[in-house]
Short mmCIF file of C-alpha atoms in Angstrom, two decimals:
data_model
loop_
_atom_site.label_atom_id
_atom_site.label_comp_id
_atom_site.label_asym_id
_atom_site.label_seq_id
_atom_site.Cartn_x
_atom_site.Cartn_y
_atom_site.Cartn_z
CA MET A 63 25.84 1.23 46.92
CA SER A 64 25.05 4.60 45.46
CA HIS A 65 25.57 5.08 41.75
CA ASP A 66 26.62 8.19 39.91
CA SER A 67 24.65 8.10 36.67
CA GLY A 68 27.82 9.50 35.51
CA HIS A 69 29.15 12.77 34.29
CA ASP A 70 31.49 10.57 32.25
CA LEU A 71 28.56 8.51 31.03
CA GLU A 72 26.59 11.59 30.08
CA LYS A 73 29.57 12.93 28.15
CA SER A 74 30.00 9.62 26.35
CA GLY A 75 26.46 9.75 24.98
CA GLU A 76 26.81 13.24 23.59
CA LYS A 77 27.78 13.93 20.01
CA SER A 78 30.01 16.86 19.29
CA GLY A 79 30.70 18.95 16.22
CA ILE A 80 28.83 18.33 13.01
CA LEU A 81 27.42 14.98 14.20
CA ALA A 82 25.41 16.84 16.83
CA ASN A 83 23.56 18.86 14.20
CA LYS A 84 20.61 16.55 13.60
CA LEU A 85 18.73 19.04 11.42
CA PHE A 86 21.75 19.23 9.10
CA TRP A 87 21.84 15.44 8.61
CA ILE A 88 18.08 15.23 8.17
CA ALA A 89 18.39 17.83 5.40
CA ILE A 90 21.34 16.02 3.77
CA GLY A 91 19.50 12.69 3.74
CA ALA A 92 16.32 14.25 2.36
CA ALA A 93 18.28 16.18 -0.30
CA LEU A 94 20.01 13.00 -1.53
CA PHE A 95 16.66 11.20 -1.69
CA ILE A 96 15.15 14.01 -3.76
CA ILE A 97 18.18 14.34 -6.07
CA VAL A 98 18.50 10.62 -6.82
CA GLY A 99 14.80 9.89 -6.82
CA PHE A 100 13.36 12.90 -8.61
CA ILE A 101 16.08 14.94 -10.37
CA ILE A 102 18.54 12.44 -11.87
CA PRO A 103 17.01 10.87 -15.02
CA VAL A 104 16.17 7.18 -15.09
CA PRO A 105 19.27 5.35 -16.43
CA GLU A 106 18.77 3.35 -19.61
CA SER A 107 20.35 0.35 -17.87
CA ILE A 108 17.52 0.27 -15.31
CA LEU A 109 14.90 0.52 -18.05
CA LYS A 110 16.64 -2.32 -19.91
CA LEU A 111 16.66 -4.42 -16.73
CA MET A 112 12.93 -3.83 -16.28
CA LYS A 113 12.25 -5.18 -19.76
CA GLU A 114 14.72 -8.08 -19.93
CA GLU A 115 14.42 -9.50 -16.41
CA GLY A 116 10.66 -9.16 -16.08
CA PHE A 117 10.62 -6.74 -13.14
CA GLY A 118 8.73 -4.09 -15.08
CA GLN A 119 5.99 -6.45 -16.26
CA LYS A 120 5.68 -7.83 -12.74
CA MET A 121 5.14 -4.33 -11.34
CA ILE A 122 2.56 -3.60 -14.03
CA ASP A 123 0.72 -6.85 -13.30
CA LEU A 124 0.71 -6.06 -9.59
CA GLY A 125 -0.72 -2.61 -10.27
CA ILE A 126 2.17 -0.64 -8.78
CA ALA A 127 3.44 0.72 -12.11
CA ASP A 128 1.64 2.02 -15.21
CA ASP A 129 4.33 1.20 -17.76
CA MET A 130 8.00 0.22 -18.07
CA TRP A 131 9.30 3.75 -17.51
CA HIS A 132 7.15 4.14 -14.40
CA ALA A 133 8.51 0.81 -13.08
CA ALA A 134 12.09 1.93 -13.75
CA TRP A 135 11.43 5.22 -11.94
CA LYS A 136 10.13 3.38 -8.89
CA THR A 137 13.23 1.19 -8.88
CA LYS A 138 15.33 4.36 -8.94
CA LEU A 139 13.28 5.68 -6.03
CA VAL A 140 14.19 2.56 -4.04
CA LEU A 141 17.85 3.21 -4.83
CA ALA A 142 17.38 6.77 -3.56
CA MET A 143 16.31 5.40 -0.19
CA ILE A 144 19.73 3.79 0.39
CA PRO A 145 21.91 6.89 1.01
CA MET A 146 19.15 8.51 3.05
CA ALA A 147 18.76 5.42 5.26
CA ILE A 148 22.53 5.07 5.75
CA ILE A 149 22.86 8.69 6.86
CA TYR A 150 19.90 8.51 9.23
CA PHE A 151 20.89 5.15 10.74
CA ALA A 152 24.55 6.09 11.20
CA THR A 153 24.12 9.63 12.53
CA GLU A 154 20.91 9.07 14.52
CA ALA A 155 19.55 12.24 12.96
CA MET A 156 16.25 10.62 13.88
CA PRO A 157 15.74 7.84 16.46
CA ILE A 158 16.74 4.65 14.64
CA GLY A 159 13.35 3.09 15.31
CA LEU A 160 11.71 6.05 13.59
CA VAL A 161 14.04 5.59 10.60
CA GLY A 162 12.89 1.98 10.48
CA ILE A 163 9.25 3.12 10.35
CA LEU A 164 10.15 5.60 7.58
CA MET A 165 10.96 2.71 5.20
CA PRO A 166 7.42 1.24 5.04
CA VAL A 167 5.94 4.76 5.13
CA LEU A 168 7.76 5.56 1.86
CA ALA A 169 6.77 2.16 0.46
CA TYR A 170 3.11 2.88 1.24
CA PHE A 171 2.94 6.46 0.00
CA PHE A 172 4.93 5.88 -3.21
CA HIS A 173 3.27 2.47 -3.76
CA LEU A 174 6.63 0.73 -4.18
CA MET A 175 5.24 -2.75 -3.52
CA PRO A 176 1.77 -4.26 -3.02
CA THR A 177 0.13 -2.95 0.15
CA LYS A 178 -0.48 -6.46 1.48
CA ASP A 179 3.24 -7.26 1.27
CA ILE A 180 4.62 -4.20 3.08
CA GLY A 181 3.37 -5.21 6.51
CA LYS A 182 4.91 -8.67 6.17
CA THR A 183 8.34 -7.22 6.90
CA PHE A 184 7.05 -6.28 10.35
CA ALA A 185 5.23 -9.55 11.08
CA GLY A 186 7.24 -12.24 9.33
CA ASP A 187 9.53 -14.87 10.77
CA ALA A 188 12.57 -12.59 11.11
CA PRO A 189 10.84 -9.76 13.06
CA LEU A 190 9.13 -12.22 15.42
CA PHE A 191 12.45 -14.00 15.91
CA LEU A 192 14.18 -10.76 16.92
CA LEU A 193 11.28 -9.84 19.21
CA GLY A 194 11.58 -13.18 21.02
CA VAL A 195 15.36 -12.92 21.32
CA LEU A 196 15.14 -9.45 22.84
CA ALA A 197 12.52 -10.72 25.30
CA MET A 198 14.78 -13.64 26.20
CA GLY A 199 17.56 -11.22 27.06
CA VAL A 200 15.25 -9.28 29.37
CA THR A 201 14.35 -12.44 31.32
CA VAL A 202 17.97 -13.65 31.55
CA ILE A 203 19.00 -10.31 33.06
CA ASP A 204 15.99 -10.11 35.39
CA VAL A 205 16.65 -13.49 37.03
CA GLY A 206 20.44 -12.99 37.18
CA LEU A 207 21.30 -15.96 34.96
CA HIS A 208 23.72 -13.82 32.94
CA LYS A 209 26.08 -13.72 35.93
CA ARG A 210 26.30 -17.50 36.01
CA LEU A 211 26.91 -17.54 32.26
CA ALA A 212 29.78 -15.08 32.75
CA THR A 213 31.30 -17.31 35.42
CA TRP A 214 30.96 -20.46 33.33
CA ILE A 215 32.51 -18.96 30.18
CA LEU A 216 35.06 -16.41 31.41
CA GLY A 217 35.42 -17.12 35.13
CA TRP A 218 38.74 -18.94 34.72
CA THR A 219 40.41 -16.07 32.83
CA LYS A 220 42.37 -13.18 34.32
CA GLY A 221 43.86 -9.88 33.25
CA PHE A 222 42.77 -7.90 30.22
CA ALA A 223 43.94 -9.49 26.99
CA LEU A 224 43.18 -13.14 27.86
CA PRO A 225 39.44 -12.63 28.57
CA ILE A 226 39.04 -10.63 25.34
CA ILE A 227 40.87 -13.25 23.26
CA VAL A 228 38.98 -16.14 24.86
CA LEU A 229 35.70 -14.32 24.27
CA CYS A 230 36.36 -13.61 20.60
CA VAL A 231 37.86 -16.97 19.64
CA SER A 232 35.23 -19.00 21.53
CA MET A 233 32.34 -16.98 20.14
CA SER A 234 33.65 -17.23 16.58
CA VAL A 235 33.80 -21.03 16.85
CA ILE A 236 30.55 -21.45 18.79
CA GLY A 237 28.82 -19.10 16.36
CA ALA A 238 29.65 -21.51 13.55
CA PHE A 239 27.39 -24.18 15.02
CA ILE A 240 24.91 -22.51 17.40
CA SER A 241 22.70 -19.59 16.47
CA ALA A 242 24.88 -16.50 16.70
CA HIS A 243 21.75 -14.46 17.33
CA ALA A 244 20.96 -16.57 20.39
CA MET A 245 24.53 -16.26 21.65
CA ALA A 246 24.30 -12.48 21.20
CA ALA A 247 21.20 -12.45 23.39
CA PHE A 248 22.84 -14.69 26.02
CA MET A 249 26.19 -12.92 26.08
CA ALA A 250 25.31 -9.20 25.78
CA PRO A 251 24.07 -9.12 29.40
CA VAL A 252 27.18 -11.10 30.39
CA MET A 253 29.43 -8.44 28.90
CA ALA A 254 27.44 -5.74 30.70
CA ALA A 255 27.94 -7.62 33.98
CA VAL A 256 31.69 -8.03 33.39
CA TYR A 257 31.93 -4.33 32.56
CA MET A 258 30.03 -3.28 35.66
CA GLY A 259 32.17 -5.46 37.92
CA ALA A 260 35.39 -4.08 36.42
CA VAL A 261 34.47 -0.40 36.73
CA ALA A 262 32.92 -0.89 40.18
CA ALA A 263 36.16 -2.45 41.45
CA LYS A 264 38.20 0.63 40.53
CA SER A 265 35.58 3.18 41.61
CA LYS A 266 35.97 5.09 44.87
CA ASN A 267 33.51 6.16 47.56
CA ASP A 268 30.81 3.87 46.14
CA ILE A 269 30.42 6.14 43.13
CA ILE A 270 30.60 4.35 39.80
CA GLU A 271 33.12 5.94 37.45
CA HIS A 272 32.07 4.75 34.03
CA ASP A 273 34.51 3.82 31.27
CA PRO A 274 32.53 4.07 27.99
CA ALA A 275 35.50 2.85 25.92
CA LEU A 276 35.57 -0.43 27.87
CA ALA A 277 31.82 -0.87 27.34
CA LYS A 278 32.25 -0.46 23.58
CA LEU A 279 35.24 -2.80 23.52
CA LEU A 280 33.39 -5.63 25.26
CA LEU A 281 30.11 -5.39 23.37
CA LEU A 282 31.52 -4.78 19.89
CA SER A 283 34.10 -7.56 20.34
CA LEU A 284 31.25 -9.94 21.18
CA CYS A 285 29.19 -8.78 18.22
CA PHE A 286 31.96 -8.90 15.62
CA ALA A 287 33.26 -12.28 16.84
CA LEU A 288 29.81 -13.81 16.45
CA ASN A 289 29.51 -12.29 12.98
CA VAL A 290 32.72 -13.84 11.63
CA GLY A 291 31.81 -17.27 13.01
CA GLY A 292 29.29 -17.58 10.19
CA VAL A 293 31.92 -18.95 7.80
CA GLY A 294 32.52 -22.09 9.88
CA SER A 295 29.70 -24.48 8.97
CA PRO A 296 26.34 -24.70 7.19
CA ALA A 297 24.65 -24.59 10.61
CA ALA A 298 25.73 -20.97 11.07
CA GLY A 299 22.85 -19.58 9.05
CA GLY A 300 20.36 -19.86 6.24
CA ARG A 301 22.71 -18.15 3.78
CA ASN A 302 25.03 -21.17 3.83
CA VAL A 303 22.16 -23.61 3.33
CA ILE A 304 20.88 -21.52 0.43
CA MET A 305 24.26 -21.72 -1.29
CA MET A 306 24.36 -25.48 -0.76
CA GLY A 307 20.98 -25.65 -2.47
CA PHE A 308 22.35 -23.81 -5.51
CA TRP A 309 25.18 -26.35 -5.82
CA ALA A 310 22.70 -29.21 -5.61
CA ASP A 311 20.80 -27.66 -8.55
CA TYR A 312 23.97 -28.17 -10.63
CA ASN A 313 24.43 -31.78 -9.45
CA VAL A 314 27.49 -30.90 -7.35
CA PRO A 315 26.18 -31.01 -3.75
CA MET A 316 28.58 -30.28 -0.88
CA SER A 317 28.45 -32.20 2.40
CA PHE A 318 28.31 -30.59 5.85
CA GLY A 319 31.81 -31.87 6.64
CA ARG A 320 33.24 -30.61 3.37
CA TRP A 321 32.00 -27.09 4.12
CA MET A 322 33.65 -27.28 7.55
CA MET A 323 36.89 -28.32 5.87
CA TYR A 324 37.00 -25.00 4.00
CA GLY A 325 35.29 -22.70 6.49
CA LEU A 326 36.04 -23.83 10.05
CA PRO A 327 39.83 -23.18 9.85
CA LEU A 328 38.98 -19.52 9.20
CA SER A 329 36.73 -19.04 12.24
CA PRO A 330 39.31 -18.95 15.07
CA PHE A 331 41.72 -16.83 13.01
CA LEU A 332 38.96 -14.34 12.26
CA GLY A 333 37.97 -14.35 15.95
CA LEU A 334 41.58 -13.71 16.98
CA ALA A 335 41.78 -10.87 14.45
CA VAL A 336 38.69 -9.31 16.02
CA ALA A 337 40.28 -9.48 19.47
CA LEU A 338 43.62 -8.00 18.39
CA TYR A 339 42.00 -5.27 16.31
CA MET A 340 39.60 -4.22 19.07
CA MET A 341 42.33 -4.20 21.73
CA PHE A 342 44.49 -2.06 19.46
CA ILE A 343 41.67 0.40 18.72
CA PHE A 344 40.81 0.68 22.43
CA ARG A 345 44.41 0.49 23.67
CA LYS A 346 43.89 3.69 25.70
CA VAL A 347 40.97 2.28 27.64
CA GLU A 348 41.08 3.42 31.29
CA THR A 349 40.23 0.05 32.86
CA LYS A 350 43.16 -2.23 32.07
CA ASP A 351 42.21 -5.23 34.22
CA LEU A 352 39.01 -7.27 33.97
CA THR A 353 40.03 -9.61 36.79
CA PRO A 354 38.25 -7.63 39.54
CA GLY A 355 35.06 -7.64 37.51
CA LEU A 356 35.26 -11.38 36.80
CA THR A 357 36.13 -12.08 40.45
CA ALA A 358 33.23 -9.94 41.68
CA ILE A 359 30.82 -11.83 39.44
CA LYS A 360 32.17 -15.18 40.65
CA GLU A 361 31.77 -14.12 44.27
CA GLU A 362 28.27 -12.83 43.64
CA THR A 363 27.38 -16.10 41.91
CA GLU A 364 28.67 -18.03 44.92
CA ARG A 365 26.51 -15.90 47.23
CA MET A 366 23.51 -16.65 45.03
CA GLY A 367 23.91 -20.29 46.01
CA ALA A 368 22.16 -23.04 44.08
CA MET A 369 20.20 -22.11 40.99
CA SER A 370 16.80 -20.70 41.87
CA TYR A 371 13.52 -21.85 40.37
CA LYS A 372 13.45 -18.81 38.08
CA GLU A 373 17.00 -19.44 36.87
CA LYS A 374 16.24 -23.11 36.14
CA VAL A 375 13.13 -22.22 34.15
CA SER A 376 15.06 -19.53 32.23
CA LEU A 377 17.93 -21.91 31.45
CA GLY A 378 15.47 -24.60 30.39
CA MET A 379 13.69 -22.09 28.17
CA MET A 380 16.96 -21.09 26.52
CA LEU A 381 17.94 -24.70 25.85
CA LEU A 382 14.46 -25.58 24.56
CA ILE A 383 14.45 -22.66 22.14
CA LEU A 384 17.98 -23.48 20.99
CA LEU A 385 17.05 -27.14 20.35
CA LEU A 386 13.95 -26.12 18.44
CA TRP A 387 16.04 -23.79 16.30
CA ILE A 388 18.41 -26.63 15.47
CA PHE A 389 16.03 -29.57 15.12
CA GLY A 390 12.60 -27.97 14.73
CA GLY A 391 12.65 -27.95 10.95
CA HIS A 392 11.44 -25.34 8.49
CA GLY A 393 7.86 -25.53 9.75
CA LEU A 394 8.74 -23.79 13.00
CA GLY A 395 11.13 -21.30 11.46
CA LEU A 396 13.13 -19.11 13.84
CA GLY A 397 10.23 -16.97 14.98
CA GLY A 398 8.08 -19.80 16.36
CA PRO A 399 10.56 -21.02 19.00
CA ALA A 400 11.70 -17.46 19.81
CA LEU A 401 8.16 -16.41 20.73
CA LEU A 402 8.28 -18.91 23.60
CA ALA A 403 10.54 -16.36 25.31
CA LEU A 404 7.46 -14.15 25.63
CA LEU A 405 5.17 -16.92 26.88
CA ILE A 406 7.20 -19.15 29.20
CA PRO A 407 8.46 -16.47 31.65
CA VAL A 408 4.92 -15.18 32.22
CA LEU A 409 3.17 -18.55 32.37
CA PHE A 410 5.74 -19.97 34.82
CA LYS A 411 5.81 -16.75 36.88
CA VAL A 412 9.49 -16.07 36.16
CA CYS A 413 9.15 -12.49 34.89
CA GLU A 414 6.22 -10.11 34.75
CA TRP A 415 4.69 -9.30 31.37
CA LYS A 416 5.00 -5.56 31.87
CA LYS A 417 8.68 -5.91 32.79
CA ILE A 418 9.33 -7.82 29.55
CA LEU A 419 7.54 -5.18 27.49
CA ASP A 420 9.40 -2.37 29.25
CA GLY A 421 12.76 -4.13 28.82
CA ILE A 422 12.51 -4.87 25.08
CA SER A 423 14.46 -2.40 22.94
CA TRP A 424 11.65 -1.38 20.62
CA ASP A 425 14.00 1.08 18.93
CA ALA A 426 16.19 -1.82 17.79
CA TRP A 427 13.17 -3.86 16.74
CA PHE A 428 11.59 -1.13 14.60
CA MET A 429 15.00 -0.37 13.11
CA TYR A 430 15.52 -3.99 12.04
CA CYS A 431 12.00 -4.31 10.61
CA GLY A 432 12.59 -1.17 8.56
CA ALA A 433 15.83 -2.65 7.25
CA LEU A 434 13.89 -5.76 6.20
CA THR A 435 11.46 -3.52 4.31
CA LEU A 436 14.33 -1.84 2.47
CA GLY A 437 15.90 -5.23 1.69
CA ALA A 438 12.61 -6.53 0.29
CA LEU A 439 12.23 -3.41 -1.86
CA LEU A 440 15.77 -3.79 -3.22
CA LYS A 441 15.13 -7.39 -4.16
CA GLU A 442 11.58 -7.15 -5.55
CA SER A 443 12.12 -3.94 -7.54
CA GLY A 444 15.26 -5.21 -9.28
CA ALA A 445 17.40 -2.48 -7.67
CA ALA A 446 19.71 -5.03 -6.02
CA LEU A 447 20.16 -6.93 -9.28
CA TRP A 448 20.93 -3.67 -11.10
CA LEU A 449 23.65 -2.85 -8.56
CA ALA A 450 25.08 -6.37 -8.95
CA GLN A 451 25.17 -6.08 -12.73
CA ILE A 452 26.94 -2.72 -12.54
CA PHE A 453 29.60 -4.22 -10.29
CA LEU A 454 30.04 -7.39 -12.35
CA ASP A 455 30.26 -5.41 -15.60
CA THR A 456 33.00 -3.30 -14.01
CA MET A 457 34.90 -6.48 -13.10
CA ALA A 458 34.54 -7.83 -16.64
CA ARG A 459 35.87 -4.60 -18.16
CA ALA A 460 38.84 -4.87 -15.81
CA GLY A 461 39.54 -8.36 -17.17
CA ILE A 462 38.54 -10.17 -13.96
CA THR A 463 36.65 -13.21 -15.22
CA GLY A 464 37.78 -16.17 -13.15
CA GLY A 465 39.97 -17.61 -10.41
CA ILE A 466 41.08 -15.71 -7.35
CA GLY A 467 40.28 -12.36 -8.98
CA LEU A 468 36.64 -13.36 -9.43
CA TRP A 469 36.46 -14.85 -5.91
CA THR A 470 37.91 -11.68 -4.41
CA GLY A 471 35.61 -9.39 -6.38
CA MET A 472 32.46 -11.38 -5.58
CA SER A 473 33.30 -11.62 -1.89
CA PHE A 474 33.93 -7.87 -1.76
CA PHE A 475 30.58 -7.10 -3.35
CA SER A 476 28.76 -9.73 -1.30
CA GLY A 477 30.29 -8.36 1.89
CA LEU A 478 29.25 -4.85 0.91
CA VAL A 479 25.66 -5.76 0.04
CA THR A 480 25.14 -7.81 3.21
CA ASN A 481 25.52 -4.65 5.30
CA PHE A 482 22.38 -3.30 3.62
CA MET A 483 20.18 -6.38 3.30
CA SER A 484 19.99 -9.76 5.03
CA ASP A 485 22.76 -12.31 4.60
CA ALA A 486 20.29 -14.87 3.26
CA GLY A 487 18.85 -12.29 0.86
CA THR A 488 22.35 -11.39 -0.36
CA THR A 489 23.20 -15.05 -1.02
CA ALA A 490 19.85 -15.66 -2.71
CA LEU A 491 20.43 -12.64 -4.96
CA LEU A 492 24.09 -13.15 -5.88
CA GLY A 493 24.29 -16.95 -5.92
CA PRO A 494 22.40 -17.42 -9.22
CA ILE A 495 24.61 -14.73 -10.80
CA ALA A 496 27.97 -15.83 -9.39
CA ILE A 497 27.70 -19.60 -9.91
CA PRO A 498 27.29 -19.51 -13.72
CA MET A 499 30.17 -17.02 -13.92
CA GLY A 500 32.37 -19.42 -11.96
CA ILE A 501 31.35 -22.41 -14.08
CA MET A 502 32.00 -20.65 -17.39
CA SER A 503 35.44 -19.52 -16.19
CA GLY A 504 36.46 -23.19 -16.31
CA VAL A 505 38.64 -22.84 -13.20
CA GLN A 506 39.05 -26.09 -11.27
CA GLY A 507 36.88 -26.12 -8.15
CA GLU A 508 33.98 -24.18 -9.58
CA PRO A 509 31.20 -23.65 -8.69
CA TRP A 510 32.17 -24.49 -5.09
CA ALA A 511 34.92 -21.87 -4.93
CA ILE A 512 32.80 -18.92 -6.13
CA GLY A 513 29.91 -20.07 -3.95
CA LEU A 514 32.03 -20.23 -0.81
CA SER A 515 33.56 -16.85 -1.65
CA THR A 516 30.13 -15.28 -1.92
CA ALA A 517 28.66 -16.95 1.18
CA PHE A 518 31.69 -16.40 3.46
CA ALA A 519 31.57 -12.63 2.97
CA THR A 520 27.92 -12.40 4.02
CA SER A 521 29.16 -13.04 7.58
CA PHE A 522 30.96 -9.69 7.68
CA ALA A 523 28.06 -7.28 8.30
CA HIS A 524 30.19 -5.18 10.65
CA PHE A 525 29.76 -1.55 9.68
CA LEU A 526 26.01 -0.87 9.68
CA ILE A 527 23.76 -1.60 12.63
CA VAL A 528 21.09 -2.90 10.23
CA GLY A 529 23.45 -5.46 8.65
CA THR A 530 22.57 -8.43 10.89
CA PRO A 531 20.36 -9.26 13.87
CA ASN A 532 23.55 -9.70 15.93
CA ASN A 533 24.20 -5.97 15.69
CA ALA A 534 20.63 -5.07 16.59
CA ILE A 535 20.52 -7.52 19.51
CA VAL A 536 23.79 -6.35 21.07
CA TYR A 537 22.73 -2.74 20.60
CA GLY A 538 19.32 -3.41 22.13
CA LEU A 539 20.52 -5.44 25.15
CA GLY A 540 23.78 -3.57 25.79
CA VAL A 541 22.76 -1.14 28.50
CA TYR A 542 24.54 0.22 31.56
CA PRO A 543 23.13 -1.84 34.46
CA ASP A 544 22.85 1.18 36.78
CA THR A 545 21.31 3.72 34.39
CA GLY A 546 19.69 1.76 31.57
CA GLU A 547 21.47 3.96 29.00
CA LYS A 548 22.78 2.44 25.77
CA MET A 549 26.42 1.33 25.92
CA ILE A 550 27.00 1.62 22.16
CA GLU A 551 25.64 3.85 19.41
CA PRO A 552 24.82 3.14 15.74
CA MET A 553 27.79 5.27 14.64
CA ASP A 554 30.13 2.95 16.57
CA PHE A 555 29.51 0.23 13.98
CA VAL A 556 30.67 2.58 11.23
CA LYS A 557 33.64 3.90 13.23
CA TYR A 558 34.99 0.54 14.36
CA GLY A 559 33.36 -1.94 11.99
CA PHE A 560 34.41 -0.67 8.57
CA VAL A 561 38.14 -1.29 8.97
CA LEU A 562 37.39 -4.67 10.56
CA TRP A 563 35.22 -5.47 7.55
CA LEU A 564 38.24 -4.91 5.30
CA ILE A 565 40.45 -6.96 7.63
CA SER A 566 37.93 -9.83 7.62
CA LEU A 567 37.86 -9.84 3.82
CA ALA A 568 41.67 -9.71 3.59
CA ILE A 569 42.04 -12.70 5.95
CA THR A 570 39.49 -14.63 3.89
CA TRP A 571 41.33 -13.82 0.66
CA VAL A 572 44.78 -14.79 1.97
CA LEU A 573 44.04 -17.59 4.43
CA GLY A 574 40.95 -18.93 2.69
CA PHE A 575 41.44 -18.50 -1.04
CA MET A 576 45.24 -18.77 -1.22
CA LEU A 577 45.94 -21.32 1.52
CA VAL A 578 42.88 -23.36 2.59
CA PHE A 579 41.46 -23.77 -0.92
CA ASN A 580 44.86 -24.87 -2.23
CA PHE A 581 45.65 -27.09 0.75
CA PHE A 582 42.41 -29.12 0.65
CA GLY A 583 41.74 -28.71 -3.06
CA PHE A 584 38.47 -29.49 -4.80
CA PRO A 585 37.14 -32.81 -6.15
CA GLU A 586 37.89 -33.54 -9.76
CA GLY A 587 35.01 -33.35 -12.18
CA ILE A 588 32.69 -30.97 -10.32
CA THR A 589 33.33 -28.16 -12.79
CA GLU A 590 32.59 -30.41 -15.77
CA THR A 591 29.43 -31.79 -14.13
CA ALA A 592 28.12 -28.33 -13.32
CA LYS A 593 28.99 -27.07 -16.81
CA ALA A 594 27.00 -29.87 -18.41
CA VAL A 595 23.93 -28.95 -16.33
CA LEU A 596 24.35 -25.27 -17.21
CA GLN A 597 24.62 -25.98 -20.94
CA ALA A 598 21.61 -28.31 -20.84
CA SER A 599 19.49 -25.55 -19.29
CA GLN A 600 20.35 -22.96 -21.93
#
């Protein structure tokens, strides 16, 4: 079959109007960095934070600041990096991988953190984990296993709406228990295969007529559904475990099952909301029937016959890595098992080393590592804590000090911050601030209620590509099978993810805070127990 690399596809990758003017956006980002970092005076509140919270003395001891004012200025410089990074990531004024490299470059040249610590954001557990996951996706596609996965998961569905709904609801529930990042790596090639089968079925004269809107619908639906599944159980991610650790520090530990009682009812509803929202946004998609694509994949899978040696090794590798993620313990981390995806295919002659290197989306990897650098700078400089204090002071002045108002405000801020730094980092930052506020409010159910509110919202990193590995993985592995071009762009997360972020929060506020919390209630005495621990520590 001959393939038209696609006049339609070429058009879909082009930006028009002001978005196409890369020099303009580079200038805007640089101007904001200079204005915030060098022209606006250092706020007294940052200087006060440096003195009272110990960030300034820490910088002085580490040799990256001369005095308190110098430390406060460097914290302001970190804050100046945020608008610049957002503009560059969203508009692709520079290649996103290059923007990722820009973050440690600024950290090095302005000495924003110790030199020995900057490189850790490119060689720590999280970067190696993402590298392994991207390599796993390359192998799965190369051996054709993604077609069998598509048949197993979606082969029984027909039409247009049903496959999308099944995809979103199933991924939101599965993502509550199995690594959503792994599912993103497994399923992104599956979505590309379903897409290719659907558009090939309606194409004429063996020339593929691409439908970019369908490609975005399938991949973003997968990504967003996996994101929202994070509320379902503690197994969904480190952020939930971190919050459980905070509760244990106040002698009010929560069990695995108890978390599921509050979180799991939200997962399928959030998944369904993703499906309905995405189908509404892409209601004018040209390809209205996925059945031909699903049927074509089923027929191709049947022609493939029994699983080949390479498929069996790839499936075994996937299961081994998944089991090690679940049961391997903290010693292995996430990166250790993921790196097996680079070793096993080569050692067992499943996929060539060069093919793996060529297939990895290095752009996505460098982008994510740069985001980790920015997140570390926000945390270590005190910039993130300063932003949190500004927000919480605003809530206090508005009279929001407890109950559903506090839960709503904290979840909003937590959901906002998690689009800029890791979900675990957001929980680790805000948990120690939010829990005492909840306890002192005296509202029944604290500190569980405020903790759940904060942790739930860290699953909604929808509107920036750097918000979660899920976004980076789907972006990196989502390519047109015939051309290798990217199926989605960083700006798509802003365009389609921001409104969904608000929808996800609204569902959590109504279904979670107003209904689920009230229906199941909270154990008596946890607020009093936690309050006694808090008072004893003061």
